[in-house]
PDB file of C-alpha atoms in Angstrom:
ATOM      1  CA  MET O  83      -0.018  -0.073   0.013  1.00 94.00           C
ATOM      2  CA  ALA O  84       2.862   2.294   0.698  1.00 94.00           C
ATOM      3  CA  GLY O  85       4.372   1.595  -2.731  1.00 92.00           C
ATOM      4  CA  ALA O  86       0.968   2.183  -4.237  1.00 94.00           C
ATOM      5  CA  PHE O  87       0.835   5.661  -2.727  1.00 95.00           C
ATOM      6  CA  TRP O  88       4.570   6.624  -3.438  1.00 91.00           C
ATOM      7  CA  ALA O  89       4.022   5.751  -7.038  1.00 89.00           C
ATOM      8  CA  LEU O  90       1.488   8.632  -7.410  1.00 90.00           C
ATOM      9  CA  ALA O  91       4.590  10.956  -7.337  1.00 86.00           C
ATOM     10  CA  PHE O  92       5.750   9.469 -10.618  1.00 82.00           C
ATOM     11  CA  ILE O  93       2.659  10.715 -12.592  1.00 85.00           C
ATOM     12  CA  ALA O  94       1.755  13.969 -10.953  1.00 86.00           C
ATOM     13  CA  PRO O  95       4.490  16.204 -12.326  1.00 82.00           C
ATOM     14  CA  GLY O  96       2.951  15.729 -15.780  1.00 80.00           C
ATOM     15  CA  LEU O  97      -0.337  16.777 -14.670  1.00 86.00           C
ATOM     16  CA  VAL O  98       0.348  20.158 -13.003  1.00 85.00           C
ATOM     17  CA  ALA O  99       1.545  22.354 -16.025  1.00 79.00           C
ATOM     18  CA  PRO O 100       2.628  25.129 -16.125  1.00 82.00           C
ATOM     19  CA  PHE O 101       4.049  24.486 -12.752  1.00 83.00           C
ATOM     20  CA  GLY O 102       6.990  22.341 -12.352  1.00 76.00           C
ATOM     21  CA  PRO O 103       8.440  19.606 -10.043  1.00 75.00           C
ATOM     22  CA  THR O 104       9.879  22.158  -7.671  1.00 76.00           C
ATOM     23  CA  ASP O 105       6.462  23.767  -7.108  1.00 82.00           C
ATOM     24  CA  LEU O 106       4.771  20.430  -6.715  1.00 85.00           C
ATOM     25  CA  THR O 107       7.385  19.254  -4.143  1.00 82.00           C
ATOM     26  CA  VAL O 108       6.931  22.382  -2.193  1.00 86.00           C
ATOM     27  CA  ALA O 109       3.108  22.074  -2.202  1.00 89.00           C
ATOM     28  CA  ARG O 110       3.444  18.373  -1.115  1.00 91.00           C
ATOM     29  CA  TYR O 111       5.821  18.739   1.738  1.00 91.00           C
ATOM     30  CA  ALA O 112       3.774  21.652   3.004  1.00 92.00           C
ATOM     31  CA  VAL O 113       0.635  19.635   3.066  1.00 95.00           C
ATOM     32  CA  PHE O 114       2.677  16.866   4.774  1.00 95.00           C
ATOM     33  CA  GLY O 115       4.087  19.279   7.428  1.00 95.00           C
ATOM     34  CA  LEU O 116       0.831  21.267   7.975  1.00 95.00           C
ATOM     35  CA  SER O 117      -1.252  18.098   8.402  1.00 96.00           C
ATOM     36  CA  SER O 118       1.343  16.533  10.678  1.00 96.00           C
ATOM     37  CA  GLY O 119       1.111  19.491  13.004  1.00 96.00           C
ATOM     38  CA  VAL O 120      -2.705  19.079  13.065  1.00 96.00           C
ATOM     39  CA  VAL O 121      -2.315  15.493  13.965  1.00 96.00           C
ATOM     40  CA  LEU O 122       0.223  16.328  16.904  1.00 96.00           C
ATOM     41  CA  ILE O 123      -2.325  18.830  18.217  1.00 96.00           C
ATOM     42  CA  ALA O 124      -5.065  16.328  18.301  1.00 96.00           C
ATOM     43  CA  LEU O 125      -2.756  13.610  20.000  1.00 95.00           C
ATOM     44  CA  ARG O 126      -2.071  13.627  23.694  1.00 94.00           C
ATOM     45  CA  ARG O 127       1.166  15.355  24.420  1.00 94.00           C
ATOM     46  CA  ASP O 128       2.517  12.327  26.153  1.00 93.00           C
ATOM     47  CA  GLN O 129       2.170  10.310  22.859  1.00 93.00           C
ATOM     48  CA  TRP O 130       4.733  12.368  21.138  1.00 95.00           C
ATOM     49  CA  LEU O 131       6.742  14.979  23.382  1.00 94.00           C
ATOM     50  CA  PRO O 132       8.784  12.451  25.208  1.00 94.00           C
ATOM     51  CA  THR O 133       9.891  10.991  21.698  1.00 93.00           C
ATOM     52  CA  LEU O 134      10.697  14.509  20.431  1.00 94.00           C
ATOM     53  CA  ARG O 135      12.696  15.380  23.584  1.00 93.00           C
ATOM     54  CA  SER O 136      14.679  12.082  23.379  1.00 92.00           C
ATOM     55  CA  HIS O 137      15.106  11.538  19.627  1.00 94.00           C
ATOM     56  CA  TRP O 138      14.879  15.021  17.918  1.00 93.00           C
ATOM     57  CA  LEU O 139      18.204  14.663  16.174  1.00 94.00           C
ATOM     58  CA  VAL O 140      17.139  11.360  14.787  1.00 95.00           C
ATOM     59  CA  ILE O 141      13.849  12.813  13.534  1.00 95.00           C
ATOM     60  CA  LEU O 142      15.700  15.564  11.902  1.00 93.00           C
ATOM     61  CA  TRP O 143      18.116  13.394  10.158  1.00 93.00           C
ATOM     62  CA  LEU O 144      15.426  11.069   8.985  1.00 94.00           C
ATOM     63  CA  ALA O 145      13.154  13.696   7.467  1.00 93.00           C
ATOM     64  CA  LEU O 146      16.270  15.222   5.679  1.00 91.00           C
ATOM     65  CA  THR O 147      17.533  12.036   4.187  1.00 92.00           C
ATOM     66  CA  GLY O 148      14.154  10.465   3.479  1.00 91.00           C
ATOM     67  CA  ASN O 149      12.584  13.614   1.959  1.00 89.00           C
ATOM     68  CA  THR O 150      14.601  16.855   1.498  1.00 84.00           C
ATOM     69  CA  ILE O 151      18.137  15.788   0.859  1.00 86.00           C
ATOM     70  CA  TYR O 152      16.975  12.933  -1.343  1.00 86.00           C
ATOM     71  CA  TYR O 153      14.837  15.203  -3.475  1.00 79.00           C
ATOM     72  CA  LEU O 154      17.552  17.913  -3.699  1.00 78.00           C
ATOM     73  CA  CYS O 155      20.057  15.397  -5.002  1.00 84.00           C
ATOM     74  CA  LEU O 156      17.599  13.609  -7.276  1.00 81.00           C
ATOM     75  CA  SER O 157      16.329  16.739  -8.857  1.00 76.00           C
ATOM     76  CA  GLU O 158      19.813  18.072  -9.419  1.00 76.00           C
ATOM     77  CA  ALA O 159      20.580  14.797 -11.089  1.00 80.00           C
ATOM     78  CA  LEU O 160      17.625  14.996 -13.297  1.00 75.00           C
ATOM     79  CA  LEU O 161      18.630  18.475 -14.315  1.00 72.00           C
ATOM     80  CA  ARG O 162      22.301  17.553 -15.309  1.00 77.00           C
ATOM     81  CA  SER O 163      21.874  14.161 -16.660  1.00 74.00           C
ATOM     82  CA  GLY O 164      18.322  13.844 -17.916  1.00 71.00           C
ATOM     83  CA  THR O 165      15.801  11.203 -16.744  1.00 69.00           C
ATOM     84  CA  LEU O 166      17.307   7.712 -17.672  1.00 70.00           C
ATOM     85  CA  LEU O 167      20.637   7.653 -15.673  1.00 74.00           C
ATOM     86  CA  PRO O 168      19.070   8.842 -12.345  1.00 80.00           C
ATOM     87  CA  THR O 169      15.958   6.559 -12.898  1.00 77.00           C
ATOM     88  CA  MET O 170      18.338   3.544 -13.465  1.00 78.00           C
ATOM     89  CA  ILE O 171      20.261   4.253 -10.390  1.00 84.00           C
ATOM     90  CA  ILE O 172      17.298   4.974  -8.109  1.00 85.00           C
ATOM     91  CA  GLY O 173      15.685   1.906  -9.575  1.00 82.00           C
ATOM     92  CA  THR O 174      18.438  -0.335  -7.819  1.00 87.00           C
ATOM     93  CA  LEU O 175      17.192   0.836  -4.491  1.00 88.00           C
ATOM     94  CA  PRO O 176      15.225  -2.409  -3.796  1.00 88.00           C
ATOM     95  CA  VAL O 177      18.441  -4.387  -4.460  1.00 89.00           C
ATOM     96  CA  VAL O 178      20.672  -2.047  -2.384  1.00 89.00           C
ATOM     97  CA  MET O 179      18.160  -1.971   0.658  1.00 89.00           C
ATOM     98  CA  ALA O 180      17.801  -5.852   0.478  1.00 87.00           C
ATOM     99  CA  PHE O 181      21.666  -6.299   0.347  1.00 89.00           C
ATOM    100  CA  LEU O 182      22.229  -3.765   3.251  1.00 89.00           C
ATOM    101  CA  GLY O 183      19.282  -5.003   5.318  1.00 85.00           C
ATOM    102  CA  GLY O 184      20.736  -8.736   5.113  1.00 84.00           C
ATOM    103  CA  VAL O 185      24.119  -7.525   5.835  1.00 86.00           C
ATOM    104  CA  ARG O 186      23.168  -5.494   8.860  1.00 82.00           C
ATOM    105  CA  ASN O 187      20.944  -8.401  10.101  1.00 77.00           C
ATOM    106  CA  GLY O 188      23.660 -10.894   9.671  1.00 77.00           C
ATOM    107  CA  THR O 189      21.507 -12.994   7.415  1.00 74.00           C
ATOM    108  CA  PHE O 190      22.844 -12.042   4.046  1.00 76.00           C
ATOM    109  CA  SER O 191      23.852 -14.860   1.630  1.00 79.00           C
ATOM    110  CA  LEU O 192      25.290 -14.156  -1.886  1.00 81.00           C
ATOM    111  CA  ARG O 193      23.778 -17.381  -3.395  1.00 81.00           C
ATOM    112  CA  ARG O 194      20.376 -16.561  -2.045  1.00 82.00           C
ATOM    113  CA  PHE O 195      20.616 -12.826  -3.085  1.00 85.00           C
ATOM    114  CA  VAL O 196      22.025 -13.188  -6.617  1.00 89.00           C
ATOM    115  CA  LEU O 197      18.954 -14.544  -8.362  1.00 90.00           C
ATOM    116  CA  PRO O 198      16.285 -12.133  -6.890  1.00 89.00           C
ATOM    117  CA  ALA O 199      18.699  -9.035  -7.548  1.00 88.00           C
ATOM    118  CA  CYS O 200      19.325 -10.050 -11.147  1.00 91.00           C
ATOM    119  CA  LEU O 201      15.521 -10.407 -12.020  1.00 90.00           C
ATOM    120  CA  ILE O 202      14.763  -7.080 -10.236  1.00 89.00           C
ATOM    121  CA  LEU O 203      17.554  -5.342 -12.032  1.00 88.00           C
ATOM    122  CA  GLY O 204      16.665  -6.990 -15.296  1.00 89.00           C
ATOM    123  CA  GLY O 205      13.133  -5.807 -15.056  1.00 86.00           C
ATOM    124  CA  ILE O 206      13.935  -2.365 -14.200  1.00 85.00           C
ATOM    125  CA  LEU O 207      16.538  -2.118 -16.941  1.00 83.00           C
ATOM    126  CA  SER O 208      14.357  -3.671 -19.691  1.00 82.00           C
ATOM    127  CA  HIS O 209      11.572  -1.272 -18.734  1.00 77.00           C
ATOM    128  CA  ILE O 210      13.508   1.804 -18.918  1.00 77.00           C
ATOM    129  CA  LEU O 211      15.486   0.994 -22.124  1.00 76.00           C
ATOM    130  CA  HIS O 212      12.067  -0.134 -23.747  1.00 72.00           C
ATOM    131  CA  ALA O 213      10.673   3.389 -22.796  1.00 68.00           C
ATOM    132  CA  THR O 214      13.695   5.023 -24.031  1.00 66.00           C
ATOM    133  CA  TRP O 215      13.713   3.380 -27.440  1.00 68.00           C
ATOM    134  CA  ALA O 216      10.046   4.002 -27.906  1.00 60.00           C
ATOM    135  CA  GLU O 217      10.173   7.722 -27.222  1.00 56.00           C
ATOM    136  CA  ALA O 218      13.789   8.147 -28.714  1.00 51.00           C
ATOM    137  CA  SER O 219      13.896  11.517 -26.722  1.00 48.00           C
ATOM    138  CA  GLU O 220      17.202  11.359 -24.976  1.00 47.00           C
ATOM    139  CA  PRO O 221      20.575   9.415 -24.972  1.00 47.00           C
ATOM    140  CA  VAL O 222      20.558   5.916 -23.328  1.00 44.00           C
ATOM    141  CA  VAL O 223      23.120   7.094 -20.782  1.00 44.00           C
ATOM    142  CA  GLY O 224      23.538  10.769 -19.186  1.00 46.00           C
ATOM    143  CA  THR O 225      27.216  12.217 -19.723  1.00 52.00           C
ATOM    144  CA  SER O 226      27.404  14.467 -16.651  1.00 72.00           C
ATOM    145  CA  PRO O 227      29.799  13.104 -13.868  1.00 81.00           C
ATOM    146  CA  ALA O 228      28.084  15.517 -11.355  1.00 82.00           C
ATOM    147  CA  GLY O 229      24.736  14.007 -12.351  1.00 80.00           C
ATOM    148  CA  LEU O 230      25.908  10.449 -11.639  1.00 83.00           C
ATOM    149  CA  VAL O 231      27.195  11.679  -8.320  1.00 88.00           C
ATOM    150  CA  LEU O 232      24.079  13.316  -7.349  1.00 87.00           C
ATOM    151  CA  ALA O 233      22.089  10.276  -8.216  1.00 86.00           C
ATOM    152  CA  LEU O 234      24.263   8.045  -6.195  1.00 91.00           C
ATOM    153  CA  LEU O 235      23.935  10.588  -3.315  1.00 93.00           C
ATOM    154  CA  ALA O 236      20.147  10.332  -3.577  1.00 89.00           C
ATOM    155  CA  LEU O 237      20.140   6.456  -3.553  1.00 92.00           C
ATOM    156  CA  ALA O 238      22.511   6.396  -0.441  1.00 94.00           C
ATOM    157  CA  SER O 239      20.272   8.973   1.238  1.00 94.00           C
ATOM    158  CA  TRP O 240      17.032   6.984   0.955  1.00 93.00           C
ATOM    159  CA  ALA O 241      18.828   3.847   1.698  1.00 93.00           C
ATOM    160  CA  PHE O 242      20.110   5.233   4.929  1.00 94.00           C
ATOM    161  CA  TYR O 243      16.580   6.446   5.803  1.00 94.00           C
ATOM    162  CA  GLY O 244      14.981   3.202   5.087  1.00 92.00           C
ATOM    163  CA  LEU O 245      17.261   1.152   7.130  1.00 91.00           C
ATOM    164  CA  ARG O 246      17.832   3.548  10.063  1.00 93.00           C
ATOM    165  CA  ASN O 247      14.036   4.241  10.370  1.00 94.00           C
ATOM    166  CA  ALA O 248      13.309   0.608  10.564  1.00 91.00           C
ATOM    167  CA  GLU O 249      15.991  -0.157  13.078  1.00 91.00           C
ATOM    168  CA  PHE O 250      14.591   2.666  15.237  1.00 93.00           C
ATOM    169  CA  LEU O 251      11.127   1.518  15.150  1.00 92.00           C
ATOM    170  CA  ALA O 252      12.089  -2.136  15.785  1.00 89.00           C
ATOM    171  CA  GLN O 253      14.343  -0.847  18.853  1.00 90.00           C
ATOM    172  CA  GLU O 254      11.883   1.657  20.247  1.00 90.00           C
ATOM    173  CA  LYS O 255       8.635  -0.365  20.558  1.00 89.00           C
ATOM    174  CA  GLN O 256       7.099   2.208  22.902  1.00 91.00           C
ATOM    175  CA  THR O 257       7.319   4.764  20.113  1.00 92.00           C
ATOM    176  CA  HIS O 258       3.658   5.598  18.712  1.00 94.00           C
ATOM    177  CA  ILE O 259       3.568   5.011  15.078  1.00 95.00           C
ATOM    178  CA  VAL O 260       1.167   7.929  14.258  1.00 96.00           C
ATOM    179  CA  ALA O 261       3.115  10.300  16.391  1.00 96.00           C
ATOM    180  CA  TRP O 262       6.254   9.272  14.803  1.00 96.00           C
ATOM    181  CA  THR O 263       4.972   9.956  11.343  1.00 96.00           C
ATOM    182  CA  ALA O 264       3.723  13.198  12.420  1.00 96.00           C
ATOM    183  CA  LEU O 265       6.998  14.302  13.958  1.00 96.00           C
ATOM    184  CA  SER O 266       8.671  13.322  10.606  1.00 96.00           C
ATOM    185  CA  GLY O 267       6.316  15.624   8.729  1.00 95.00           C
ATOM    186  CA  VAL O 268       6.830  18.540  11.024  1.00 95.00           C
ATOM    187  CA  ALA O 269      10.545  18.045  10.723  1.00 95.00           C
ATOM    188  CA  THR O 270      10.345  17.987   6.862  1.00 93.00           C
ATOM    189  CA  LEU O 271       8.404  21.210   6.991  1.00 91.00           C
ATOM    190  CA  VAL O 272      11.176  22.623   9.137  1.00 89.00           C
ATOM    191  CA  THR O 273      13.663  21.891   6.269  1.00 84.00           C
ATOM    192  CA  LEU O 274      11.415  22.841   3.365  1.00 81.00           C
ATOM    193  CA  VAL O 275      12.103  26.593   2.959  1.00 75.00           C
ATOM    194  CA  PRO O 276      16.139  26.259   2.871  1.00 75.00           C
ATOM    195  CA  VAL O 277      15.806  23.239   0.621  1.00 67.00           C
ATOM    196  CA  ALA O 278      13.450  24.844  -1.691  1.00 66.00           C
ATOM    197  CA  ALA O 279      15.767  27.984  -1.870  1.00 69.00           C
ATOM    198  CA  LEU O 280      18.737  25.547  -2.978  1.00 65.00           C
ATOM    199  CA  LEU O 281      16.654  24.070  -5.769  1.00 58.00           C
ATOM    200  CA  PRO O 282      18.037  24.964  -9.196  1.00 54.00           C
ATOM    201  CA  GLY O 283      15.899  27.177 -11.382  1.00 50.00           C
ATOM    202  CA  GLY O 284      13.953  29.083  -8.709  1.00 47.00           C
ATOM    203  CA  HIS O 285      10.263  28.578  -9.321  1.00 48.00           C
ATOM    204  CA  PRO O 286       9.625  28.783 -13.158  1.00 46.00           C
ATOM    205  CA  GLY O 287       5.990  27.630 -12.773  1.00 47.00           C
ATOM    206  CA  LEU O 288       5.326  30.212 -10.135  1.00 49.00           C
ATOM    207  CA  ARG O 289       6.721  32.870 -12.289  1.00 45.00           C
ATOM    208  CA  HIS O 290       4.927  31.848 -15.481  1.00 49.00           C
ATOM    209  CA  GLY O 291       1.745  30.249 -14.156  1.00 50.00           C
ATOM    210  CA  SER O 292      -1.002  32.410 -12.564  1.00 56.00           C
ATOM    211  CA  ILE O 293      -3.556  31.744  -9.682  1.00 60.00           C
ATOM    212  CA  GLY O 294      -6.236  30.454 -12.130  1.00 61.00           C
ATOM    213  CA  ASP O 295      -3.899  27.764 -13.283  1.00 75.00           C
ATOM    214  CA  ALA O 296      -3.054  26.480  -9.787  1.00 82.00           C
ATOM    215  CA  GLY O 297      -6.054  24.247  -9.458  1.00 87.00           C
ATOM    216  CA  PRO O 298      -4.035  21.008 -10.507  1.00 89.00           C
ATOM    217  CA  LEU O 299      -1.086  21.989  -8.505  1.00 90.00           C
ATOM    218  CA  LEU O 300      -3.230  22.481  -5.440  1.00 92.00           C
ATOM    219  CA  LEU O 301      -5.198  19.254  -6.124  1.00 93.00           C
ATOM    220  CA  TRP O 302      -1.920  17.110  -6.693  1.00 93.00           C
ATOM    221  CA  GLY O 303       0.195  18.849  -4.031  1.00 92.00           C
ATOM    222  CA  THR O 304      -2.717  17.888  -1.438  1.00 95.00           C
ATOM    223  CA  ALA O 305      -3.125  14.376  -2.824  1.00 95.00           C
ATOM    224  CA  LEU O 306       0.812  13.770  -2.610  1.00 93.00           C
ATOM    225  CA  GLY O 307       1.163  15.393   0.792  1.00 94.00           C
ATOM    226  CA  LEU O 308      -1.635  13.361   2.337  1.00 96.00           C
ATOM    227  CA  LEU O 309      -1.234  10.075   0.231  1.00 96.00           C
ATOM    228  CA  SER O 310       2.397   9.854  -0.856  1.00 93.00           C
ATOM    229  CA  SER O 311       3.808  11.501   2.142  1.00 94.00           C
ATOM    230  CA  TRP O 312       1.538  11.142   5.149  1.00 95.00           C
ATOM    231  CA  ALA O 313      -0.353   7.754   4.453  1.00 96.00           C
ATOM    232  CA  ALA O 314       2.685   6.196   2.715  1.00 96.00           C
ATOM    233  CA  THR O 315       5.035   6.962   5.567  1.00 95.00           C
ATOM    234  CA  TRP O 316       2.621   5.843   8.158  1.00 96.00           C
ATOM    235  CA  LEU O 317       2.242   2.367   6.309  1.00 96.00           C
ATOM    236  CA  TRP O 318       5.869   2.230   5.769  1.00 95.00           C
ATOM    237  CA  ASN O 319       6.457   2.750   9.557  1.00 95.00           C
ATOM    238  CA  ILE O 320       4.178   0.012  10.416  1.00 95.00           C
ATOM    239  CA  ALA O 321       5.922  -2.482   8.002  1.00 93.00           C
ATOM    240  CA  SER O 322       9.416  -1.277   9.126  1.00 91.00           C
ATOM    241  CA  ARG O 323       8.496  -2.350  12.740  1.00 91.00           C
ATOM    242  CA  ALA O 324       7.205  -5.762  11.641  1.00 88.00           C
ATOM    243  CA  LEU O 325       9.387  -6.668   8.868  1.00 87.00           C
ATOM    244  CA  PRO O 326      13.260  -7.282   8.578  1.00 84.00           C
ATOM    245  CA  GLY O 327      15.267  -4.887   6.534  1.00 82.00           C
ATOM    246  CA  GLU O 328      16.049  -7.439   3.720  1.00 84.00           C
ATOM    247  CA  VAL O 329      12.207  -7.989   3.121  1.00 87.00           C
ATOM    248  CA  LEU O 330      11.478  -4.296   3.277  1.00 88.00           C
ATOM    249  CA  GLY O 331      14.088  -3.619   0.569  1.00 86.00           C
ATOM    250  CA  TYR O 332      12.437  -6.161  -1.817  1.00 88.00           C
ATOM    251  CA  LEU O 333       9.010  -4.739  -1.058  1.00 90.00           C
ATOM    252  CA  ILE O 334      10.092  -1.130  -2.340  1.00 89.00           C
ATOM    253  CA  VAL O 335      10.021  -2.444  -5.886  1.00 88.00           C
ATOM    254  CA  SER O 336       6.152  -2.229  -5.476  1.00 89.00           C
ATOM    255  CA  GLU O 337       6.475   1.535  -6.151  1.00 87.00           C
ATOM    256  CA  THR O 338       7.949   0.853  -9.487  1.00 84.00           C
ATOM    257  CA  VAL O 339       5.328  -1.638 -10.369  1.00 87.00           C
ATOM    258  CA  PHE O 340       2.472   0.663  -9.414  1.00 90.00           C
ATOM    259  CA  ALA O 341       4.029   3.635 -11.283  1.00 86.00           C
ATOM    260  CA  ILE O 342       4.150   1.288 -14.563  1.00 85.00           C
ATOM    261  CA  LEU O 343       0.607   0.451 -14.057  1.00 89.00           C
ATOM    262  CA  TYR O 344      -0.699   4.016 -13.447  1.00 89.00           C
ATOM    263  CA  ALA O 345       1.228   5.053 -16.661  1.00 85.00           C
ATOM    264  CA  PHE O 346      -0.963   2.533 -18.527  1.00 86.00           C
ATOM    265  CA  VAL O 347      -4.192   3.837 -16.979  1.00 89.00           C
ATOM    266  CA  LEU O 348      -3.175   7.477 -18.005  1.00 87.00           C
ATOM    267  CA  GLU O 349      -2.101   6.379 -21.545  1.00 84.00           C
ATOM    268  CA  ARG O 350      -5.371   4.330 -21.798  1.00 88.00           C
ATOM    269  CA  ARG O 351      -3.630   1.405 -23.274  1.00 87.00           C
ATOM    270  CA  LEU O 352      -2.617  -2.186 -22.662  1.00 88.00           C
ATOM    271  CA  PRO O 353       1.057  -3.111 -21.779  1.00 84.00           C
ATOM    272  CA  THR O 354       3.183  -4.320 -24.536  1.00 84.00           C
ATOM    273  CA  THR O 355       4.961  -7.710 -24.399  1.00 86.00           C
ATOM    274  CA  ALA O 356       8.167  -6.056 -23.287  1.00 83.00           C
ATOM    275  CA  GLU O 357       6.376  -4.085 -20.426  1.00 83.00           C
ATOM    276  CA  ILE O 358       4.623  -7.304 -19.367  1.00 88.00           C
ATOM    277  CA  ALA O 359       7.902  -9.148 -19.212  1.00 88.00           C
ATOM    278  CA  SER O 360       9.492  -6.295 -17.152  1.00 87.00           C
ATOM    279  CA  VAL O 361       6.675  -6.363 -14.511  1.00 88.00           C
ATOM    280  CA  VAL O 362       6.949 -10.261 -14.339  1.00 91.00           C
ATOM    281  CA  LEU O 363      10.754 -10.024 -13.665  1.00 89.00           C
ATOM    282  CA  LEU O 364      10.195  -7.577 -11.013  1.00 88.00           C
ATOM    283  CA  ILE O 365       7.367  -9.452  -9.145  1.00 90.00           C
ATOM    284  CA  GLY O 366       9.354 -12.853  -9.486  1.00 90.00           C
ATOM    285  CA  GLY O 367      12.348 -11.282  -8.199  1.00 89.00           C
ATOM    286  CA  VAL O 368      10.628  -9.825  -5.218  1.00 88.00           C
ATOM    287  CA  SER O 369       8.617 -13.143  -4.516  1.00 89.00           C
ATOM    288  CA  LEU O 370      11.978 -15.264  -4.643  1.00 88.00           C
ATOM    289  CA  GLY O 371      13.726 -12.687  -2.444  1.00 87.00           C
ATOM    290  CA  ILE O 372      10.923 -12.552   0.169  1.00 86.00           C
ATOM    291  CA  ARG O 373      10.490 -16.368   0.174  1.00 85.00           C
ATOM    292  CA  ALA O 374      14.407 -16.976   0.777  1.00 80.00           C
ATOM    293  CA  ALA O 375      14.504 -14.134   3.359  1.00 76.00           C
ATOM    294  CA  SER O 376      11.523 -15.384   5.248  1.00 72.00           C
ATOM    295  CA  ARG O 377      12.819 -18.843   5.343  1.00 71.00           C
ATOM    296  CA  VAL O 378      16.090 -17.567   6.921  1.00 64.00           C
ATOM    297  CA  SER O 379      14.287 -15.388   9.368  1.00 57.00           C
ATOM    298  CA  ARG O 380      12.090 -18.565  10.463  1.00 56.00           C
ATOM    299  CA  LEU O 381      15.436 -20.437  10.955  1.00 49.00           C
ATOM    300  CA  SER O 382      17.266 -17.746  12.972  1.00 53.00           C
ATOM    301  CA  THR O 383      14.210 -17.306  15.276  1.00 50.00           C
ATOM    302  CA  GLY O 384      13.573 -20.928  15.866  1.00 50.00           C
ATOM    303  CA  ALA O 385      10.157 -20.550  14.557  1.00 47.00           C
ATOM    304  CA  PRO O 386       8.611 -23.890  13.323  1.00 47.00           C
ATOM    305  CA  ARG O 387       8.159 -24.426   9.499  1.00 45.00           C
ATOM    306  CA  PRO O 388       4.769 -24.610   8.326  1.00 45.00           C
ATOM    307  CA  ALA O 389       3.135 -28.262   8.158  1.00 44.00           C
ATOM    308  CA  ALA O 390       2.885 -29.707   4.546  1.00 41.00           C
ATOM    309  CA  GLY O 391      -0.115 -28.505   2.775  1.00 43.00           C
ATOM    310  CA  ALA O 392      -0.590 -25.596   5.368  1.00 41.00           C
ATOM    311  CA  PRO O 393      -1.432 -22.236   3.495  1.00 40.00           C
TER     312      PRO O 393
END
């Protein structure tokens, strides 16, 4: 469900013209932060104030790495290298997260990891290359070294967020999930203004657009703020407390799958054979990875295996 909500962010930028991605991101994080403030007001103070006092630095770092720094690096990479290279690099996030999660949990096995990773990477690469060849709108690989570095920094930023957030929630069982999500939203709002000021190109949409054109921006900014940020973060936090990091890593690929499905709906068409193959590779890799990781998790905890024929 978190992946389904995150994937809305892939289609929204093309629906808010003449406003751009920067304007949409500012609107999204403003809604996320302001709604989080409302939630904190509605909650009892003892549900969030002790967490804020004890872990304010962790909250700030996770808001920066999971939202603001990640977007700043990614937007710069897209500006310098086009869409393909950053998309391919960020597309490896499920594999990177699964690898790091297994290493940090002490359950990593190269033999168990190789096949799911190859299937996921193959699915992502085949989909991106198919889309690029179909559009023929830009070179297959970007040429800017700075764009490459920034895309890698964006990848590292979110991977740090995903693993550190999961580890914190697994250790701090008393932390209220709704309160933790709201604190993340407020922390993101605190960093919104300086990060927005650093984004390249200023606010071209705000310069060339008019108040009368702002309806789609306000609609999608609100939708992304409440769904892609608030609901997705809340759901991801629930999953992060319940699942090991390796399984979480594999499940991130659901964002890519839903983004592909949304694109079919917007374009009002059925997928091509190559696109079906890409999705099958993605889902197959995730299924194999989760099955193997779950088996190792049961063995490491001493849980009994399911009986033959059990669901």
